[in-house]
Amino acid sequence: MTLREQLKAGVASLAPVALGLSAFICLGAGTALAQSTPSPSDFLNAASDPANWILPAKSYFGNHYTPATQITPENVTGLHLAWKTTLDDAGPMENSPIVYDGTMYVTTAHDHVYALDAATGKVKWEFTYSPHVIAFAANRGIGLMDGNVYIGTLDGHLIALNAETGQKVWDKVTVEDTANSFYTMAPVPYYPPGGGQGVLLLGVSNGDWGGNGKITAFNPTDGSVVWSWTSIPGPGEPNHDSWGGDSWKRAGGSMWGGVTIDTATQTMYLNVGNPTPDFLATVRPGDNLYTDSMVALDISGAQPKLKWYHQFIPHDTHDWDPPMQPILFNGKVGNTEEELVATGDKAGNFWLLNAATGDLVDHTAVSFQKGQDTPPSLTGNYACPNTLGGVEYQGGSYDPATNAVLLPSQNECGFWTADKDAVYVAGQFYIAGAFPKLVGPNTGQMNAIDVSTGVFEWRHHFDLPNYGGALATASGLVFSGNLGGTENAFDTQTGNILWSYDTGAYIQAPTEAYEVNGQEYIVVASGAAGNAAIPELPAAGQQSIVSTFTLK
Amino acid sequence: MLPWNVHPPARFTGPAFFMAVAFLLAASILPPAACAAPLSDHQATLSALSDVQAAIAEIVGADQSYSTDKKVYYRASQRAINALEGTRGPEYVAAAGSAGDAAGAIGHIDSLLDRKETPVWAPVLDSAEANIRAAIAHLADARHAHELMDYDIAVSRALTYLLVARGGPADIGAFGGLEGVLANTVLGVPDGATIADGCAEPTAAPSYGVHGGYLAWVAVPAGEGTHQLAESAGEQSVIIRNGMILLPTAAAPLVAKECNSHAQVRPSSPSQATATATLSQPAKTTASGADSAPPALYTKAQAEAGAQVFASKCALCHGANLQGTAAPSVAGTDFLSTAQHNGWTLEVIRYLVFNDMPFNAPASLSSTEYADVLAFLLASNCYPAGDKPFPTADDPGFANVKLGPVPGSHPGKNQFGVCPDG
């Protein structure tokens, strides 16, 4: 090699940057994709596709599990940052990126949408928005269908954007009461298996603000309502008598945690949020159905029909709803294989149900629990976990190789107070008390729970909460982000941490895997701590960041 | 208000992007100073870099000459050594002339390292110097090589060290070597340049954002025509806003980590342009907003004390400029028109703040602190100050004080209507 070649070779380390930039120049010309959004069969087969990640929890089964196997326990130490893109919005990052055909769609706290080149992180287009924030600025992602990107916003709009350009196609206010209702959940595309009109499934966030929970199937062409289902039974409906007096009118029960669907039977599994007012339960006597429950809905007809419900916490007094999207899987219990559905709640419980009947199969306490039978009082009292503790929304995964559910949990305690009476004020929390004051250490765990026995196969304890959900890989790894900002890879068998990376901002978003040009990537978003802020958090940047990792 | 857009750097690419160092280097590389006055830190670093570049050019140039005359190669090695070592080095031979200046790269680096404190850039310069010395050792061998092949091996090794000393973007976007310290630390800031707090956003361009010895960003004026931009040091974004082009350096995430309030100084959410269709526009008149002559409910001193409380207890979620980051905005058009639309009274907000805020530690402040922070919120929303302090106890009259846009014009800061006195 001549010196000049050597010099060039030396400069070759420059190439990724330089090429990236020049590739960017060409973007203006627009490279049209043959098909910009997934087909109905792509959605049906989402679980077995190692390349694309087209539903918030990988597939309709709610299982954050990838068949991709390039990254293994043996080579994971060689995992390094592939790219990192900082997005121009301040707030917590809670989104599940959607990756299809080399493009990644991510959102930020104030409903900005970015289409990124999944191999380089370069911004292909962006959509910015400035919604009025009712309470929490956060967005959990987009839905991709029929050539469009769909986002539900903090000011109650459902917006369709052209998936290739980011141009607005339509924009409609789809909540009923903009004073107390908004969207944070990612709209979920669903095509009935027999053909027919596809729909977008979207639950409204209004529970803690004095609304009643509702999940709606919207027509993706214009935002019109195909059907909707309310979680609080009205007069004349079964279980209406689980609400004393008029308390059912402002009752909570939001369904904003994501939908799990058994496409074979067209059964939708949904978790229903807490009852309101959260902390003064005396004004709502009864079990308060279907709050704090999992419901199974038959969605094969024109209107969903309730198949079964399983209430985890009757008459909740502490906002301990199950925010986690249910995981539907075939697992071994004893020696028999069963169709199971698993979830967790903020009271620190892991629940395993029979998917066909809703009967309880097993229950494991995953967080420190204390004072759970005493409702908050006027002068206040302690209970654990607090509303940020237990199992949160980011979800978990089932690993068939070990017959284990991988699930993070938090140990956080709180001091709770209730008010004398419950007063509804439009646009304010309808909680009749205060969200708990943090007390004591706030820590987290990563758990592997044996489905057969309900006993931990292993637990890893962190000094900080571990909100990042769990991504299991077919190669035997579990990825999860710690609130402090570190993304970790565990050995699924042993629970040993094999690899870590500090993203530089706080992680509250789930981890995902995808492939571009045959190369496997891991992605996680991080940002401000926001309402999850705790005193012991290390100082970190509050920028909104998307980080991806790959092997050399 | 200008949308805060991230733009592809493409619009600005020119040759500048392919030069490893531009704008902050190119714009300030001056002819080698012939005067006796010591160079500034920035100039010294630039000079060290140009000496290293000159040494590289010298040996690569000889290689390209395909000359059969050994002396061409020997001379090139010596001229490269001279550029690296300067006139005071043990291997310096004046007769060959120098590809660089008299101080040489090592002379410049020594002048920078020769100080009591240890700046953030010192370790990088130390390692650059170590690599330069290794290169010199191989170049000294090259000078005596008998065969061209031996020469090539020695010079090739020297070149490897010199490329490390020079630095360049790595595949993960960070710089090393001299280019690295110029791109990511205060050494990259030219003399007389406007230096700003690297934890904050730029308010003028051109300017350099510096924190703890690191260079966090470079701001250049936007506008028509081409710009000589700093190499973006591998960062993925070029941000355009308020008529400026903002280039975060590779050190930006590190800096952001050090100043954990970094993102809070960035106004974000509410803007009237996309305000919700259902919200009534802020009233020009007083019909259902604040009273035509809004009451004076607090003292100026209270509001000033309240500003401190807000900064330490509330800004984390509501933003340093009250614009709302993780939680709603609490001042300005968005907040006041929502208050008006939902019929909030001062009693509603007083109750919420005293009992529910801070969200993660309700009722944790003293009643004086709560009264002060409410005074600050009123001031920020353009309610007038008076002689009577905001009470620490509840006042039944607050149930009659409707909140809404305060009549009159309030240019305010951040274009959010947040009152300038707030």
PDB file of N, CA, C and O in Angstrom, chain A residues 195-244:
ATOM      1  N   GLY A 195     -60.746 -10.386   6.084  1.00  0.00           N
ATOM      2  CA  GLY A 195     -60.859  -9.281   5.128  1.00  0.00           C
ATOM      3  C   GLY A 195     -61.827  -8.252   5.672  1.00  0.00           C
ATOM      4  O   GLY A 195     -62.381  -8.418   6.759  1.00  0.00           O
ATOM      5  N   GLY A 196     -62.044  -7.204   4.922  1.00  0.00           N
ATOM      6  CA  GLY A 196     -62.954  -6.154   5.386  1.00  0.00           C
ATOM      7  C   GLY A 196     -62.193  -4.958   5.893  1.00  0.00           C
ATOM      8  O   GLY A 196     -60.964  -4.936   5.891  1.00  0.00           O
ATOM      9  N   GLN A 197     -62.948  -3.984   6.321  1.00  0.00           N
ATOM     10  CA  GLN A 197     -62.407  -2.691   6.712  1.00  0.00           C
ATOM     11  C   GLN A 197     -61.396  -2.802   7.854  1.00  0.00           C
ATOM     12  O   GLN A 197     -61.716  -3.323   8.917  1.00  0.00           O
ATOM     13  N   GLY A 198     -60.192  -2.301   7.624  1.00  0.00           N
ATOM     14  CA  GLY A 198     -59.225  -2.227   8.710  1.00  0.00           C
ATOM     15  C   GLY A 198     -59.604  -1.088   9.645  1.00  0.00           C
ATOM     16  O   GLY A 198     -60.280  -0.132   9.235  1.00  0.00           O
ATOM     17  N   VAL A 199     -59.183  -1.194  10.892  1.00  0.00           N
ATOM     18  CA  VAL A 199     -59.491  -0.128  11.852  1.00  0.00           C
ATOM     19  C   VAL A 199     -58.246   0.247  12.647  1.00  0.00           C
ATOM     20  O   VAL A 199     -57.251  -0.482  12.649  1.00  0.00           O
ATOM     21  N   LEU A 200     -58.325   1.395  13.297  1.00  0.00           N
ATOM     22  CA  LEU A 200     -57.295   1.827  14.235  1.00  0.00           C
ATOM     23  C   LEU A 200     -57.897   1.752  15.627  1.00  0.00           C
ATOM     24  O   LEU A 200     -58.940   2.368  15.880  1.00  0.00           O
ATOM     25  N   LEU A 201     -57.253   1.022  16.532  1.00  0.00           N
ATOM     26  CA  LEU A 201     -57.772   0.882  17.888  1.00  0.00           C
ATOM     27  C   LEU A 201     -57.057   1.875  18.784  1.00  0.00           C
ATOM     28  O   LEU A 201     -55.818   1.920  18.821  1.00  0.00           O
ATOM     29  N   LEU A 202     -57.833   2.690  19.487  1.00  0.00           N
ATOM     30  CA  LEU A 202     -57.215   3.748  20.293  1.00  0.00           C
ATOM     31  C   LEU A 202     -58.035   3.992  21.550  1.00  0.00           C
ATOM     32  O   LEU A 202     -59.240   4.256  21.476  1.00  0.00           O
ATOM     33  N   GLY A 203     -57.369   3.910  22.692  1.00  0.00           N
ATOM     34  CA  GLY A 203     -58.023   4.180  23.972  1.00  0.00           C
ATOM     35  C   GLY A 203     -57.723   5.599  24.401  1.00  0.00           C
ATOM     36  O   GLY A 203     -56.636   6.115  24.163  1.00  0.00           O
ATOM     37  N   VAL A 204     -58.690   6.235  25.054  1.00  0.00           N
ATOM     38  CA  VAL A 204     -58.524   7.627  25.441  1.00  0.00           C
ATOM     39  C   VAL A 204     -57.959   7.702  26.864  1.00  0.00           C
ATOM     40  O   VAL A 204     -58.258   6.853  27.710  1.00  0.00           O
ATOM     41  N   SER A 205     -57.112   8.710  27.116  1.00  0.00           N
ATOM     42  CA  SER A 205     -56.567   8.963  28.443  1.00  0.00           C
ATOM     43  C   SER A 205     -57.454  10.016  29.090  1.00  0.00           C
ATOM     44  O   SER A 205     -57.381  11.185  28.722  1.00  0.00           O
ATOM     45  N   ASN A 206     -58.322   9.599  30.000  1.00  0.00           N
ATOM     46  CA  ASN A 206     -59.187  10.568  30.681  1.00  0.00           C
ATOM     47  C   ASN A 206     -59.512  10.113  32.098  1.00  0.00           C
ATOM     48  O   ASN A 206     -60.209  10.784  32.826  1.00  0.00           O
ATOM     49  N   GLY A 207     -58.979   8.957  32.460  1.00  0.00           N
ATOM     50  CA  GLY A 207     -59.391   8.301  33.704  1.00  0.00           C
ATOM     51  C   GLY A 207     -59.193   9.127  34.954  1.00  0.00           C
ATOM     52  O   GLY A 207     -60.088   9.228  35.781  1.00  0.00           O
ATOM     53  N   ASP A 208     -58.020   9.718  35.113  1.00  0.00           N
ATOM     54  CA  ASP A 208     -57.764  10.446  36.355  1.00  0.00           C
ATOM     55  C   ASP A 208     -58.255  11.879  36.288  1.00  0.00           C
ATOM     56  O   ASP A 208     -57.974  12.685  37.156  1.00  0.00           O
ATOM     57  N   TRP A 209     -58.962  12.209  35.234  1.00  0.00           N
ATOM     58  CA  TRP A 209     -59.457  13.574  35.043  1.00  0.00           C
ATOM     59  C   TRP A 209     -60.988  13.621  34.995  1.00  0.00           C
ATOM     60  O   TRP A 209     -61.578  14.560  34.508  1.00  0.00           O
ATOM     61  N   GLY A 210     -61.611  12.535  35.478  1.00  0.00           N
ATOM     62  CA  GLY A 210     -63.064  12.553  35.597  1.00  0.00           C
ATOM     63  C   GLY A 210     -63.822  12.104  34.357  1.00  0.00           C
ATOM     64  O   GLY A 210     -64.999  12.410  34.211  1.00  0.00           O
ATOM     65  N   GLY A 211     -63.170  11.371  33.481  1.00  0.00           N
ATOM     66  CA  GLY A 211     -63.877  10.801  32.331  1.00  0.00           C
ATOM     67  C   GLY A 211     -64.106   9.318  32.550  1.00  0.00           C
ATOM     68  O   GLY A 211     -63.613   8.743  33.521  1.00  0.00           O
ATOM     69  N   ASN A 212     -64.834   8.683  31.631  1.00  0.00           N
ATOM     70  CA  ASN A 212     -65.011   7.234  31.679  1.00  0.00           C
ATOM     71  C   ASN A 212     -64.261   6.602  30.516  1.00  0.00           C
ATOM     72  O   ASN A 212     -64.315   7.097  29.390  1.00  0.00           O
ATOM     73  N   GLY A 213     -63.596   5.487  30.804  1.00  0.00           N
ATOM     74  CA  GLY A 213     -62.716   4.865  29.818  1.00  0.00           C
ATOM     75  C   GLY A 213     -63.448   4.373  28.589  1.00  0.00           C
ATOM     76  O   GLY A 213     -64.580   3.893  28.657  1.00  0.00           O
ATOM     77  N   LYS A 214     -62.766   4.500  27.453  1.00  0.00           N
ATOM     78  CA  LYS A 214     -63.386   4.079  26.204  1.00  0.00           C
ATOM     79  C   LYS A 214     -62.292   3.673  25.226  1.00  0.00           C
ATOM     80  O   LYS A 214     -61.258   4.339  25.129  1.00  0.00           O
ATOM     81  N   ILE A 215     -62.539   2.567  24.545  1.00  0.00           N
ATOM     82  CA  ILE A 215     -61.649   2.205  23.441  1.00  0.00           C
ATOM     83  C   ILE A 215     -62.468   2.287  22.169  1.00  0.00           C
ATOM     84  O   ILE A 215     -63.619   1.860  22.141  1.00  0.00           O
ATOM     85  N   THR A 216     -61.874   2.870  21.132  1.00  0.00           N
ATOM     86  CA  THR A 216     -62.618   3.118  19.908  1.00  0.00           C
ATOM     87  C   THR A 216     -61.870   2.531  18.722  1.00  0.00           C
ATOM     88  O   THR A 216     -60.639   2.591  18.667  1.00  0.00           O
ATOM     89  N   ALA A 217     -62.650   1.952  17.784  1.00  0.00           N
ATOM     90  CA  ALA A 217     -62.089   1.533  16.503  1.00  0.00           C
ATOM     91  C   ALA A 217     -62.441   2.629  15.505  1.00  0.00           C
ATOM     92  O   ALA A 217     -63.619   2.906  15.270  1.00  0.00           O
ATOM     93  N   PHE A 218     -61.401   3.287  14.976  1.00  0.00           N
ATOM     94  CA  PHE A 218     -61.623   4.380  14.032  1.00  0.00           C
ATOM     95  C   PHE A 218     -61.385   3.896  12.611  1.00  0.00           C
ATOM     96  O   PHE A 218     -60.513   3.051  12.363  1.00  0.00           O
ATOM     97  N   ASN A 219     -62.129   4.469  11.695  1.00  0.00           N
ATOM     98  CA  ASN A 219     -61.893   4.231  10.277  1.00  0.00           C
ATOM     99  C   ASN A 219     -60.648   5.022   9.870  1.00  0.00           C
ATOM    100  O   ASN A 219     -60.623   6.243  10.009  1.00  0.00           O
ATOM    101  N   PRO A 220     -59.609   4.336   9.372  1.00  0.00           N
ATOM    102  CA  PRO A 220     -58.356   5.050   9.077  1.00  0.00           C
ATOM    103  C   PRO A 220     -58.471   6.015   7.893  1.00  0.00           C
ATOM    104  O   PRO A 220     -57.582   6.840   7.697  1.00  0.00           O
ATOM    105  N   THR A 221     -59.536   5.937   7.137  1.00  0.00           N
ATOM    106  CA  THR A 221     -59.628   6.851   5.994  1.00  0.00           C
ATOM    107  C   THR A 221     -60.115   8.233   6.402  1.00  0.00           C
ATOM    108  O   THR A 221     -59.807   9.213   5.746  1.00  0.00           O
ATOM    109  N   ASP A 222     -60.909   8.334   7.474  1.00  0.00           N
ATOM    110  CA  ASP A 222     -61.436   9.656   7.840  1.00  0.00           C
ATOM    111  C   ASP A 222     -61.618   9.883   9.339  1.00  0.00           C
ATOM    112  O   ASP A 222     -62.110  10.927   9.760  1.00  0.00           O
ATOM    113  N   GLY A 223     -61.246   8.899  10.158  1.00  0.00           N
ATOM    114  CA  GLY A 223     -61.382   9.101  11.603  1.00  0.00           C
ATOM    115  C   GLY A 223     -62.795   8.909  12.127  1.00  0.00           C
ATOM    116  O   GLY A 223     -63.073   9.245  13.284  1.00  0.00           O
ATOM    117  N   SER A 224     -63.692   8.396  11.285  1.00  0.00           N
ATOM    118  CA  SER A 224     -65.047   8.157  11.787  1.00  0.00           C
ATOM    119  C   SER A 224     -65.041   6.919  12.680  1.00  0.00           C
ATOM    120  O   SER A 224     -64.174   6.053  12.569  1.00  0.00           O
ATOM    121  N   VAL A 225     -66.024   6.852  13.562  1.00  0.00           N
ATOM    122  CA  VAL A 225     -66.061   5.780  14.559  1.00  0.00           C
ATOM    123  C   VAL A 225     -66.704   4.531  13.966  1.00  0.00           C
ATOM    124  O   VAL A 225     -67.819   4.591  13.426  1.00  0.00           O
ATOM    125  N   VAL A 226     -66.004   3.398  14.027  1.00  0.00           N
ATOM    126  CA  VAL A 226     -66.565   2.127  13.580  1.00  0.00           C
ATOM    127  C   VAL A 226     -67.299   1.463  14.751  1.00  0.00           C
ATOM    128  O   VAL A 226     -68.423   1.016  14.611  1.00  0.00           O
ATOM    129  N   TRP A 227     -66.666   1.394  15.886  1.00  0.00           N
ATOM    130  CA  TRP A 227     -67.346   0.981  17.116  1.00  0.00           C
ATOM    131  C   TRP A 227     -66.584   1.543  18.298  1.00  0.00           C
ATOM    132  O   TRP A 227     -65.438   1.991  18.148  1.00  0.00           O
ATOM    133  N   SER A 228     -67.223   1.552  19.457  1.00  0.00           N
ATOM    134  CA  SER A 228     -66.461   1.870  20.662  1.00  0.00           C
ATOM    135  C   SER A 228     -67.039   1.078  21.821  1.00  0.00           C
ATOM    136  O   SER A 228     -68.186   0.621  21.782  1.00  0.00           O
ATOM    137  N   TRP A 229     -66.205   0.862  22.825  1.00  0.00           N
ATOM    138  CA  TRP A 229     -66.600   0.074  23.996  1.00  0.00           C
ATOM    139  C   TRP A 229     -66.179   0.822  25.247  1.00  0.00           C
ATOM    140  O   TRP A 229     -65.052   1.285  25.354  1.00  0.00           O
ATOM    141  N   THR A 230     -67.137   0.974  26.171  1.00  0.00           N
ATOM    142  CA  THR A 230     -66.898   1.729  27.396  1.00  0.00           C
ATOM    143  C   THR A 230     -66.676   0.763  28.550  1.00  0.00           C
ATOM    144  O   THR A 230     -67.369  -0.250  28.652  1.00  0.00           O
ATOM    145  N   SER A 231     -65.723   1.104  29.401  1.00  0.00           N
ATOM    146  CA  SER A 231     -65.339   0.169  30.463  1.00  0.00           C
ATOM    147  C   SER A 231     -66.222   0.274  31.709  1.00  0.00           C
ATOM    148  O   SER A 231     -66.094  -0.531  32.614  1.00  0.00           O
ATOM    149  N   ILE A 232     -67.066   1.290  31.759  1.00  0.00           N
ATOM    150  CA  ILE A 232     -67.922   1.469  32.945  1.00  0.00           C
ATOM    151  C   ILE A 232     -69.357   1.143  32.531  1.00  0.00           C
ATOM    152  O   ILE A 232     -69.947   1.868  31.722  1.00  0.00           O
ATOM    153  N   PRO A 233     -69.944   0.049  33.054  1.00  0.00           N
ATOM    154  CA  PRO A 233     -71.295  -0.322  32.632  1.00  0.00           C
ATOM    155  C   PRO A 233     -72.329   0.717  33.072  1.00  0.00           C
ATOM    156  O   PRO A 233     -72.342   1.131  34.233  1.00  0.00           O
ATOM    157  N   GLY A 234     -73.158   1.155  32.142  1.00  0.00           N
ATOM    158  CA  GLY A 234     -74.194   2.149  32.441  1.00  0.00           C
ATOM    159  C   GLY A 234     -75.438   1.470  32.984  1.00  0.00           C
ATOM    160  O   GLY A 234     -75.499   0.234  33.097  1.00  0.00           O
ATOM    161  N   PRO A 235     -76.457   2.265  33.311  1.00  0.00           N
ATOM    162  CA  PRO A 235     -77.692   1.716  33.856  1.00  0.00           C
ATOM    163  C   PRO A 235     -78.256   0.638  32.943  1.00  0.00           C
ATOM    164  O   PRO A 235     -78.270   0.806  31.722  1.00  0.00           O
ATOM    165  N   GLY A 236     -78.680  -0.476  33.535  1.00  0.00           N
ATOM    166  CA  GLY A 236     -79.269  -1.561  32.755  1.00  0.00           C
ATOM    167  C   GLY A 236     -78.254  -2.567  32.252  1.00  0.00           C
ATOM    168  O   GLY A 236     -78.617  -3.653  31.812  1.00  0.00           O
ATOM    169  N   GLU A 237     -76.994  -2.230  32.306  1.00  0.00           N
ATOM    170  CA  GLU A 237     -75.976  -3.169  31.818  1.00  0.00           C
ATOM    171  C   GLU A 237     -75.498  -4.049  32.988  1.00  0.00           C
ATOM    172  O   GLU A 237     -75.549  -3.620  34.145  1.00  0.00           O
ATOM    173  N   PRO A 238     -75.014  -5.269  32.655  1.00  0.00           N
ATOM    174  CA  PRO A 238     -74.505  -6.128  33.722  1.00  0.00           C
ATOM    175  C   PRO A 238     -73.402  -5.418  34.518  1.00  0.00           C
ATOM    176  O   PRO A 238     -72.607  -4.679  33.926  1.00  0.00           O
ATOM    177  N   ASN A 239     -73.397  -5.643  35.807  1.00  0.00           N
ATOM    178  CA  ASN A 239     -72.381  -5.111  36.726  1.00  0.00           C
ATOM    179  C   ASN A 239     -72.460  -3.600  36.964  1.00  0.00           C
ATOM    180  O   ASN A 239     -71.583  -3.033  37.613  1.00  0.00           O
ATOM    181  N   HIS A 240     -73.529  -2.991  36.465  1.00  0.00           N
ATOM    182  CA  HIS A 240     -73.718  -1.574  36.785  1.00  0.00           C
ATOM    183  C   HIS A 240     -73.823  -1.381  38.299  1.00  0.00           C
ATOM    184  O   HIS A 240     -73.389  -0.353  38.839  1.00  0.00           O
ATOM    185  N   ASP A 241     -74.381  -2.401  38.975  1.00  0.00           N
ATOM    186  CA  ASP A 241     -74.578  -2.281  40.429  1.00  0.00           C
ATOM    187  C   ASP A 241     -73.277  -2.388  41.226  1.00  0.00           C
ATOM    188  O   ASP A 241     -73.293  -2.356  42.454  1.00  0.00           O
ATOM    189  N   SER A 242     -72.134  -2.498  40.521  1.00  0.00           N
ATOM    190  CA  SER A 242     -70.864  -2.468  41.260  1.00  0.00           C
ATOM    191  C   SER A 242     -70.463  -1.013  41.555  1.00  0.00           C
ATOM    192  O   SER A 242     -69.358  -0.771  42.044  1.00  0.00           O
ATOM    193  N   TRP A 243     -71.303  -0.070  41.206  1.00  0.00           N
ATOM    194  CA  TRP A 243     -71.064   1.355  41.482  1.00  0.00           C
ATOM    195  C   TRP A 243     -72.228   1.891  42.310  1.00  0.00           C
ATOM    196  O   TRP A 243     -73.376   1.844  41.852  1.00  0.00           O
ATOM    197  N   GLY A 244     -71.923   2.439  43.468  1.00  0.00           N
ATOM    198  CA  GLY A 244     -72.981   3.021  44.277  1.00  0.00           C
ATOM    199  C   GLY A 244     -73.421   4.371  43.723  1.00  0.00           C
ATOM    200  O   GLY A 244     -72.589   5.151  43.237  1.00  0.00           O
TER     201      GLY A 244
END
